[in-house]
């Protein structure tokens, strides 16, 4: 099969990815072998490729927004998957199930957690494996290409929305408007939130307007009303004080990314007083995934996708780094 590997983590301009021919992996006990039909290109893939995240698996194949077809079952597979089923592979792929975090329903905080495209090979390939207990059933009514961004951009956006604690009918600010943000905005709208978008790109602003944002402005501009909640999707620490200053009394900022540049000093009275708070977002639980995909089945989301052939995975990452598109890039074998 064709597969891409991160051979030398570093800036994408320096060609850290290498395409090659590999043996099709064998599913281990409890695993599914999946023929990849589409794989989203996530900013986390960029962080893995460029070395912003530490190497967990040398020469890893990135990709954790995988839509595929079950090609084979490993020994001892139990559950509701059969050969030929359409299946999703997401970021979370293993937790211990025994630690305090797992036992209280916070498996996203498991210290032994493992992740697709970081600890194990992912979907920038023609085949991938996934533990059956972490594979996802997918909603009907979407193409393979449309489904792919739901499997991380959508799921982590849903987690961030929950962490942001938007009150019913409240004002939500979104900083950065790419693959995850454009899905989160739609889910927030279904809950009656007024969504204000702060982003830098003309295409991203146009997409926000098409999706019905209450207002759209520059990434450092002040929204037209105090924000009950905000989500920072752009991995730019300098925007934390900007977002905090835009919050109403008692407001919450959720920082959605796995990587963020350094946050400058905050002024207590200006940014934090009046019970304003910052919350980080760390991965997701399987229940988050199930609930978000249920929402996607109930509310037909508009998904802005930009297909690339699998052979052009390096180009897709470069275009993501360069802000060449709004929405989400998706690799198609």
mmCIF file of C-alpha atoms in Angstrom:
data_model
loop_
_atom_site.group_PDB
_atom_site.id
_atom_site.type_symbol
_atom_site.label_atom_id
_atom_site.label_comp_id
_atom_site.label_asym_id
_atom_site.label_seq_id
_atom_site.Cartn_x
_atom_site.Cartn_y
_atom_site.Cartn_z
ATOM 1 C CA UNK A 1 0.000 0.000 0.000
ATOM 2 C CA UNK A 2 0.945 3.672 -0.270
ATOM 3 C CA UNK A 3 1.707 5.370 3.055
ATOM 4 C CA UNK A 4 3.275 8.630 4.221
ATOM 5 C CA UNK A 5 5.675 8.774 7.168
ATOM 6 C CA UNK A 6 7.177 11.607 9.215
ATOM 7 C CA UNK A 7 10.847 10.874 8.582
ATOM 8 C CA UNK A 8 12.348 14.101 9.950
ATOM 9 C CA UNK A 9 10.001 16.317 11.988
ATOM 10 C CA UNK A 10 10.407 19.941 11.011
ATOM 11 C CA UNK A 11 8.847 22.757 8.967
ATOM 12 C CA UNK A 12 6.692 21.421 6.138
ATOM 13 C CA UNK A 13 8.695 23.525 3.674
ATOM 14 C CA UNK A 14 11.615 21.202 4.431
ATOM 15 C CA UNK A 15 9.820 17.990 3.336
ATOM 16 C CA UNK A 16 9.521 16.142 6.684
ATOM 17 C CA UNK A 17 7.044 13.679 5.110
ATOM 18 C CA UNK A 18 8.087 10.830 2.857
ATOM 19 C CA UNK A 19 5.789 8.688 0.700
ATOM 20 C CA UNK A 20 6.585 5.014 0.238
ATOM 21 C CA UNK A 21 5.238 1.524 -0.336
ATOM 22 C CA UNK A 22 4.464 -0.493 2.789
ATOM 23 C CA UNK A 23 3.054 -3.878 3.678
ATOM 24 C CA UNK A 24 -0.635 -3.764 4.547
ATOM 25 C CA UNK A 25 -0.788 -4.014 8.356
ATOM 26 C CA UNK A 26 -2.192 -7.089 10.051
ATOM 27 C CA UNK A 27 -4.990 -6.460 12.561
ATOM 28 C CA UNK A 28 -3.943 -7.499 16.057
ATOM 29 C CA UNK A 29 -6.232 -9.133 18.606
ATOM 30 C CA UNK A 30 -9.281 -6.936 19.089
ATOM 31 C CA UNK A 31 -8.401 -4.742 16.076
ATOM 32 C CA UNK A 32 -10.128 -3.879 12.827
ATOM 33 C CA UNK A 33 -8.239 -3.584 9.550
ATOM 34 C CA UNK A 34 -9.760 -0.648 7.684
ATOM 35 C CA UNK A 35 -9.477 0.279 4.022
ATOM 36 C CA UNK A 36 -9.160 4.074 4.042
ATOM 37 C CA UNK A 37 -11.795 5.887 1.964
ATOM 38 C CA UNK A 38 -10.983 9.419 3.177
ATOM 39 C CA UNK A 39 -8.749 11.017 5.789
ATOM 40 C CA UNK A 40 -9.043 14.564 7.061
ATOM 41 C CA UNK A 41 -5.991 16.803 7.379
ATOM 42 C CA UNK A 42 -5.986 18.180 10.909
ATOM 43 C CA UNK A 43 -3.808 20.909 12.416
ATOM 44 C CA UNK A 44 -2.627 18.296 14.931
ATOM 45 C CA UNK A 45 -1.123 16.389 11.975
ATOM 46 C CA UNK A 46 0.809 19.561 11.219
ATOM 47 C CA UNK A 47 2.032 19.772 14.830
ATOM 48 C CA UNK A 48 3.163 16.112 14.691
ATOM 49 C CA UNK A 49 4.876 16.611 11.328
ATOM 50 C CA UNK A 50 6.625 19.839 12.245
ATOM 51 C CA UNK A 51 7.797 18.587 15.650
ATOM 52 C CA UNK A 52 5.662 20.919 17.774
ATOM 53 C CA UNK A 53 4.562 17.743 19.562
ATOM 54 C CA UNK A 54 7.244 15.333 20.818
ATOM 55 C CA UNK A 55 7.848 12.167 18.809
ATOM 56 C CA UNK A 56 5.875 9.248 20.238
ATOM 57 C CA UNK A 57 6.413 6.820 17.369
ATOM 58 C CA UNK A 58 9.379 7.360 15.047
ATOM 59 C CA UNK A 59 8.401 7.476 11.367
ATOM 60 C CA UNK A 60 4.726 7.573 12.241
ATOM 61 C CA UNK A 61 2.034 7.746 9.569
ATOM 62 C CA UNK A 62 -0.142 10.779 10.470
ATOM 63 C CA UNK A 63 -3.912 11.062 10.129
ATOM 64 C CA UNK A 64 -6.704 10.581 12.668
ATOM 65 C CA UNK A 65 -9.866 11.620 10.832
ATOM 66 C CA UNK A 66 -10.273 8.348 8.992
ATOM 67 C CA UNK A 67 -13.385 7.134 7.206
ATOM 68 C CA UNK A 68 -13.044 3.608 5.925
ATOM 69 C CA UNK A 69 -14.498 0.191 5.304
ATOM 70 C CA UNK A 70 -13.770 -2.754 7.565
ATOM 71 C CA UNK A 71 -11.559 -5.101 5.532
ATOM 72 C CA UNK A 72 -10.756 -7.723 8.185
ATOM 73 C CA UNK A 73 -11.301 -8.518 11.864
ATOM 74 C CA UNK A 74 -8.543 -9.433 14.276
ATOM 75 C CA UNK A 75 -8.902 -12.256 16.763
ATOM 76 C CA UNK A 76 -11.282 -11.689 19.666
ATOM 77 C CA UNK A 77 -13.114 -8.767 18.080
ATOM 78 C CA UNK A 78 -16.400 -8.281 19.862
ATOM 79 C CA UNK A 79 -19.067 -5.707 19.187
ATOM 80 C CA UNK A 80 -21.148 -4.595 16.272
ATOM 81 C CA UNK A 81 -18.622 -4.319 13.430
ATOM 82 C CA UNK A 82 -18.468 -6.651 10.448
ATOM 83 C CA UNK A 83 -16.437 -6.794 7.251
ATOM 84 C CA UNK A 84 -17.838 -4.244 4.819
ATOM 85 C CA UNK A 85 -19.115 -1.804 7.468
ATOM 86 C CA UNK A 86 -18.306 1.895 7.134
ATOM 87 C CA UNK A 87 -16.331 2.946 10.197
ATOM 88 C CA UNK A 88 -14.582 5.977 11.675
ATOM 89 C CA UNK A 89 -11.115 6.120 13.238
ATOM 90 C CA UNK A 90 -10.555 9.132 15.493
ATOM 91 C CA UNK A 91 -7.733 10.589 17.604
ATOM 92 C CA UNK A 92 -8.287 8.594 20.831
ATOM 93 C CA UNK A 93 -7.383 4.925 20.362
ATOM 94 C CA UNK A 94 -6.450 3.545 23.806
ATOM 95 C CA UNK A 95 -6.954 4.246 27.516
ATOM 96 C CA UNK A 96 -6.111 2.064 30.489
ATOM 97 C CA UNK A 97 -9.659 1.858 31.852
ATOM 98 C CA UNK A 98 -8.349 1.504 35.415
ATOM 99 C CA UNK A 99 -6.910 4.838 36.531
ATOM 100 C CA UNK A 100 -8.837 7.431 38.540
ATOM 101 C CA UNK A 101 -9.520 9.515 35.427
ATOM 102 C CA UNK A 102 -10.911 6.563 33.469
ATOM 103 C CA UNK A 103 -13.040 5.406 36.384
ATOM 104 C CA UNK A 104 -14.675 8.816 36.811
ATOM 105 C CA UNK A 105 -15.513 9.076 33.103
ATOM 106 C CA UNK A 106 -12.613 11.364 32.169
ATOM 107 C CA UNK A 107 -10.695 8.936 29.952
ATOM 108 C CA UNK A 108 -9.387 11.888 27.929
ATOM 109 C CA UNK A 109 -7.120 12.576 30.944
ATOM 110 C CA UNK A 110 -5.770 9.009 31.174
ATOM 111 C CA UNK A 111 -1.976 9.211 31.482
ATOM 112 C CA UNK A 112 -1.655 5.980 29.487
ATOM 113 C CA UNK A 113 -3.821 7.189 26.599
ATOM 114 C CA UNK A 114 -2.634 6.649 23.036
ATOM 115 C CA UNK A 115 -3.545 8.427 19.840
ATOM 116 C CA UNK A 116 -3.938 7.608 16.152
ATOM 117 C CA UNK A 117 -1.308 9.240 13.970
ATOM 118 C CA UNK A 118 0.959 9.943 16.950
ATOM 119 C CA UNK A 119 1.376 6.726 18.992
ATOM 120 C CA UNK A 120 0.206 4.453 16.165
ATOM 121 C CA UNK A 121 0.087 4.746 12.390
ATOM 122 C CA UNK A 122 -2.871 6.654 11.031
ATOM 123 C CA UNK A 123 -4.791 7.362 7.861
ATOM 124 C CA UNK A 124 -2.298 8.974 5.461
ATOM 125 C CA UNK A 125 -2.242 5.525 3.902
ATOM 126 C CA UNK A 126 -4.468 3.099 2.010
ATOM 127 C CA UNK A 127 -5.079 0.898 5.074
ATOM 128 C CA UNK A 128 -5.023 1.439 8.841
ATOM 129 C CA UNK A 129 -5.900 -0.479 11.994
ATOM 130 C CA UNK A 130 -7.955 0.538 15.018
ATOM 131 C CA UNK A 131 -8.981 -1.212 18.258
ATOM 132 C CA UNK A 132 -12.621 -2.151 17.745
ATOM 133 C CA UNK A 133 -13.542 -0.581 21.084
ATOM 134 C CA UNK A 134 -12.428 2.826 19.785
ATOM 135 C CA UNK A 135 -13.902 2.591 16.283
ATOM 136 C CA UNK A 136 -16.965 4.718 15.587
ATOM 137 C CA UNK A 137 -20.251 4.119 13.807
ATOM 138 C CA UNK A 138 -20.929 6.935 11.351
ATOM 139 C CA UNK A 139 -24.120 8.876 10.599
ATOM 140 C CA UNK A 140 -25.925 8.452 7.309
ATOM 141 C CA UNK A 141 -26.502 11.266 4.852
ATOM 142 C CA UNK A 142 -22.866 12.354 4.430
ATOM 143 C CA UNK A 143 -20.228 11.423 1.879
ATOM 144 C CA UNK A 144 -16.959 9.845 3.022
ATOM 145 C CA UNK A 145 -15.185 13.147 2.362
ATOM 146 C CA UNK A 146 -17.719 15.094 4.426
ATOM 147 C CA UNK A 147 -17.522 12.647 7.319
ATOM 148 C CA UNK A 148 -13.753 12.800 7.720
ATOM 149 C CA UNK A 149 -13.511 16.250 9.406
ATOM 150 C CA UNK A 150 -16.229 15.277 11.865
ATOM 151 C CA UNK A 151 -13.880 12.716 13.429
ATOM 152 C CA UNK A 152 -11.584 15.258 15.075
ATOM 153 C CA UNK A 153 -12.435 18.784 13.999
ATOM 154 C CA UNK A 154 -16.055 18.120 14.864
ATOM 155 C CA UNK A 155 -15.487 16.064 17.995
ATOM 156 C CA UNK A 156 -12.876 18.345 19.583
ATOM 157 C CA UNK A 157 -14.980 21.366 18.658
ATOM 158 C CA UNK A 158 -17.912 19.785 20.487
ATOM 159 C CA UNK A 159 -15.686 19.158 23.532
ATOM 160 C CA UNK A 160 -14.516 22.776 23.414
ATOM 161 C CA UNK A 161 -18.102 23.991 23.180
ATOM 162 C CA UNK A 162 -18.998 21.992 26.287
ATOM 163 C CA UNK A 163 -15.946 23.364 28.128
ATOM 164 C CA UNK A 164 -16.886 26.916 27.125
ATOM 165 C CA UNK A 165 -20.210 26.513 28.976
ATOM 166 C CA UNK A 166 -22.249 28.701 26.651
ATOM 167 C CA UNK A 167 -25.536 29.652 28.371
ATOM 168 C CA UNK A 168 -28.784 29.064 26.500
ATOM 169 C CA UNK A 169 -29.212 31.907 24.029
ATOM 170 C CA UNK A 170 -25.811 33.320 24.979
ATOM 171 C CA UNK A 171 -23.084 35.078 22.976
ATOM 172 C CA UNK A 172 -20.202 32.863 21.830
ATOM 173 C CA UNK A 173 -16.986 34.233 20.361
ATOM 174 C CA UNK A 174 -14.877 32.040 18.071
ATOM 175 C CA UNK A 175 -11.240 32.990 17.425
ATOM 176 C CA UNK A 176 -9.927 31.386 14.251
ATOM 177 C CA UNK A 177 -12.321 29.853 11.752
ATOM 178 C CA UNK A 178 -11.012 26.693 10.135
ATOM 179 C CA UNK A 179 -12.001 23.035 10.023
ATOM 180 C CA UNK A 180 -13.078 22.718 13.653
ATOM 181 C CA UNK A 181 -14.524 26.181 14.189
ATOM 182 C CA UNK A 182 -16.892 26.101 11.219
ATOM 183 C CA UNK A 183 -18.504 22.927 12.585
ATOM 184 C CA UNK A 184 -18.614 24.147 16.181
ATOM 185 C CA UNK A 185 -20.335 27.359 15.116
ATOM 186 C CA UNK A 186 -23.151 25.357 13.552
ATOM 187 C CA UNK A 187 -23.651 23.183 16.632
ATOM 188 C CA UNK A 188 -23.709 26.302 18.814
ATOM 189 C CA UNK A 189 -26.308 27.858 16.530
ATOM 190 C CA UNK A 190 -28.580 24.832 16.917
ATOM 191 C CA UNK A 191 -28.549 25.640 20.662
ATOM 192 C CA UNK A 192 -29.624 29.234 20.082
ATOM 193 C CA UNK A 193 -26.228 30.859 20.625
ATOM 194 C CA UNK A 194 -25.289 34.095 18.852
ATOM 195 C CA UNK A 195 -21.937 33.320 17.236
ATOM 196 C CA UNK A 196 -19.381 36.092 16.721
ATOM 197 C CA UNK A 197 -16.367 35.130 14.614
ATOM 198 C CA UNK A 198 -12.941 36.756 14.864
ATOM 199 C CA UNK A 199 -10.574 35.538 12.148
ATOM 200 C CA UNK A 200 -7.937 36.885 9.796
ATOM 201 C CA UNK A 201 -8.546 35.278 6.381
ATOM 202 C CA UNK A 202 -10.963 36.660 3.799
ATOM 203 C CA UNK A 203 -12.118 33.154 2.813
ATOM 204 C CA UNK A 204 -12.702 32.222 6.450
ATOM 205 C CA UNK A 205 -14.715 35.393 7.016
ATOM 206 C CA UNK A 206 -16.812 34.678 3.940
ATOM 207 C CA UNK A 207 -17.460 31.126 5.171
ATOM 208 C CA UNK A 208 -18.541 32.435 8.583
ATOM 209 C CA UNK A 209 -20.967 34.827 6.925
ATOM 210 C CA UNK A 210 -22.409 32.043 4.746
ATOM 211 C CA UNK A 211 -22.973 29.926 7.847
ATOM 212 C CA UNK A 212 -24.972 32.695 9.493
ATOM 213 C CA UNK A 213 -22.581 34.148 12.086
ATOM 214 C CA UNK A 214 -24.086 37.059 14.005
ATOM 215 C CA UNK A 215 -20.948 39.093 13.246
ATOM 216 C CA UNK A 216 -17.597 38.594 11.554
ATOM 217 C CA UNK A 217 -14.506 40.735 12.146
ATOM 218 C CA UNK A 218 -10.726 40.688 12.392
ATOM 219 C CA UNK A 219 -9.049 38.337 14.807
ATOM 220 C CA UNK A 220 -8.079 41.126 17.232
ATOM 221 C CA UNK A 221 -11.219 43.202 16.807
ATOM 222 C CA UNK A 222 -13.735 43.706 19.606
ATOM 223 C CA UNK A 223 -17.016 41.804 19.075
ATOM 224 C CA UNK A 224 -20.228 43.861 19.063
ATOM 225 C CA UNK A 225 -21.334 42.603 22.483
ATOM 226 C CA UNK A 226 -19.644 41.125 25.579
ATOM 227 C CA UNK A 227 -19.124 37.381 25.180
ATOM 228 C CA UNK A 228 -20.635 34.891 27.602
ATOM 229 C CA UNK A 229 -18.179 32.310 26.276
ATOM 230 C CA UNK A 230 -15.337 32.095 23.788
ATOM 231 C CA UNK A 231 -13.328 29.363 22.100
ATOM 232 C CA UNK A 232 -9.776 29.884 20.867
ATOM 233 C CA UNK A 233 -9.080 27.613 17.886
ATOM 234 C CA UNK A 234 -6.081 29.509 16.498
ATOM 235 C CA UNK A 235 -2.888 28.133 18.147
ATOM 236 C CA UNK A 236 -1.781 31.671 19.033
ATOM 237 C CA UNK A 237 -1.186 32.426 22.695
ATOM 238 C CA UNK A 238 -1.193 36.180 22.041
ATOM 239 C CA UNK A 239 -4.941 35.937 21.454
ATOM 240 C CA UNK A 240 -5.701 34.736 24.992
ATOM 241 C CA UNK A 241 -5.644 38.262 26.518
ATOM 242 C CA UNK A 242 -7.662 39.533 23.543
ATOM 243 C CA UNK A 243 -10.359 36.924 24.110
ATOM 244 C CA UNK A 244 -10.336 37.338 27.894
ATOM 245 C CA UNK A 245 -10.880 41.079 27.583
ATOM 246 C CA UNK A 246 -13.892 40.440 25.340
ATOM 247 C CA UNK A 247 -15.622 38.244 27.956
ATOM 248 C CA UNK A 248 -18.578 39.402 29.996
ATOM 249 C CA UNK A 249 -18.533 39.027 33.780
ATOM 250 C CA UNK A 250 -18.416 35.330 34.632
ATOM 251 C CA UNK A 251 -17.432 34.392 31.086
ATOM 252 C CA UNK A 252 -15.351 31.369 30.081
ATOM 253 C CA UNK A 253 -12.630 30.974 27.467
ATOM 254 C CA UNK A 254 -11.933 27.416 26.228
ATOM 255 C CA UNK A 255 -8.592 26.859 24.483
ATOM 256 C CA UNK A 256 -9.215 24.094 21.971
ATOM 257 C CA UNK A 257 -5.801 23.259 20.530
ATOM 258 C CA UNK A 258 -3.317 20.579 21.558
ATOM 259 C CA UNK A 259 -0.512 23.102 20.981
ATOM 260 C CA UNK A 260 -0.416 26.827 21.750
ATOM 261 C CA UNK A 261 2.333 29.412 21.515
ATOM 262 C CA UNK A 262 3.254 31.134 24.766
ATOM 263 C CA UNK A 263 0.580 33.194 26.489
ATOM 264 C CA UNK A 264 1.711 36.710 27.439
ATOM 265 C CA UNK A 265 1.248 38.003 30.963
ATOM 266 C CA UNK A 266 -2.362 38.609 31.972
ATOM 267 C CA UNK A 267 -3.466 41.576 34.080
ATOM 268 C CA UNK A 268 -5.674 40.394 36.898
ATOM 269 C CA UNK A 269 -8.120 43.313 36.917
ATOM 270 C CA UNK A 270 -8.285 43.649 33.147
ATOM 271 C CA UNK A 271 -8.464 39.998 32.096
ATOM 272 C CA UNK A 272 -9.477 37.738 35.014
ATOM 273 C CA UNK A 273 -11.364 39.640 37.677
ATOM 274 C CA UNK A 274 -15.180 39.410 37.755
ATOM 275 C CA UNK A 275 -14.888 35.603 37.719
ATOM 276 C CA UNK A 276 -13.728 35.259 34.151
ATOM 277 C CA UNK A 277 -11.925 31.948 33.617
ATOM 278 C CA UNK A 278 -9.768 29.988 31.176
ATOM 279 C CA UNK A 279 -10.240 26.272 30.518
ATOM 280 C CA UNK A 280 -8.027 24.016 28.436
ATOM 281 C CA UNK A 281 -9.362 21.201 26.267
ATOM 282 C CA UNK A 282 -7.540 17.859 26.316
ATOM 283 C CA UNK A 283 -8.523 15.329 23.652
ATOM 284 C CA UNK A 284 -12.011 13.838 24.091
ATOM 285 C CA UNK A 285 -13.842 10.866 25.489
ATOM 286 C CA UNK A 286 -15.600 8.229 23.442
ATOM 287 C CA UNK A 287 -18.887 9.480 24.807
ATOM 288 C CA UNK A 288 -18.055 12.923 23.360
ATOM 289 C CA UNK A 289 -17.592 11.252 19.970
ATOM 290 C CA UNK A 290 -20.881 9.365 20.157
ATOM 291 C CA UNK A 291 -22.826 12.441 21.258
ATOM 292 C CA UNK A 292 -21.335 14.697 18.592
ATOM 293 C CA UNK A 293 -22.013 12.167 15.823
ATOM 294 C CA UNK A 294 -25.579 11.876 17.107
ATOM 295 C CA UNK A 295 -25.917 15.648 16.749
ATOM 296 C CA UNK A 296 -24.459 15.453 13.236
ATOM 297 C CA UNK A 297 -27.061 12.837 12.356
ATOM 298 C CA UNK A 298 -29.884 14.946 13.773
ATOM 299 C CA UNK A 299 -28.776 18.289 12.287
ATOM 300 C CA UNK A 300 -27.382 18.169 8.747
ATOM 301 C CA UNK A 301 -24.140 20.127 9.096
ATOM 302 C CA UNK A 302 -22.626 22.045 6.201
ATOM 303 C CA UNK A 303 -19.041 20.816 5.855
ATOM 304 C CA UNK A 304 -16.567 22.884 3.851
ATOM 305 C CA UNK A 305 -14.079 20.393 2.382
ATOM 306 C CA UNK A 306 -11.100 20.681 0.051
ATOM 307 C CA UNK A 307 -10.147 17.285 -1.428
ATOM 308 C CA UNK A 308 -6.535 16.340 -2.178
ATOM 309 C CA UNK A 309 -5.282 13.041 -3.632
ATOM 310 C CA UNK A 310 -3.440 10.894 -1.096
ATOM 311 C CA UNK A 311 -0.316 11.378 -3.202
ATOM 312 C CA UNK A 312 -0.482 15.110 -2.392
ATOM 313 C CA UNK A 313 -0.630 14.819 1.411
ATOM 314 C CA UNK A 314 2.496 16.941 1.769
ATOM 315 C CA UNK A 315 0.910 19.680 -0.339
ATOM 316 C CA UNK A 316 -2.251 19.577 1.799
ATOM 317 C CA UNK A 317 -0.211 20.129 4.972
ATOM 318 C CA UNK A 318 1.729 22.987 3.364
ATOM 319 C CA UNK A 319 -1.518 24.624 2.281
ATOM 320 C CA UNK A 320 -2.911 24.206 5.809
ATOM 321 C CA UNK A 321 0.209 25.811 7.279
ATOM 322 C CA UNK A 322 -0.071 28.651 4.794
ATOM 323 C CA UNK A 323 -3.779 29.276 5.390
ATOM 324 C CA UNK A 324 -4.544 28.547 1.734
ATOM 325 C CA UNK A 325 -8.113 27.341 2.369
ATOM 326 C CA UNK A 326 -11.045 27.732 4.719
ATOM 327 C CA UNK A 327 -12.765 24.677 6.153
ATOM 328 C CA UNK A 328 -11.018 21.296 6.075
ATOM 329 C CA UNK A 329 -8.696 19.483 3.681
ATOM 330 C CA UNK A 330 -9.423 15.786 3.081
ATOM 331 C CA UNK A 331 -7.184 13.157 1.478
ATOM 332 C CA UNK A 332 -8.827 10.752 -0.942
ATOM 333 C CA UNK A 333 -6.908 7.596 -1.959
#
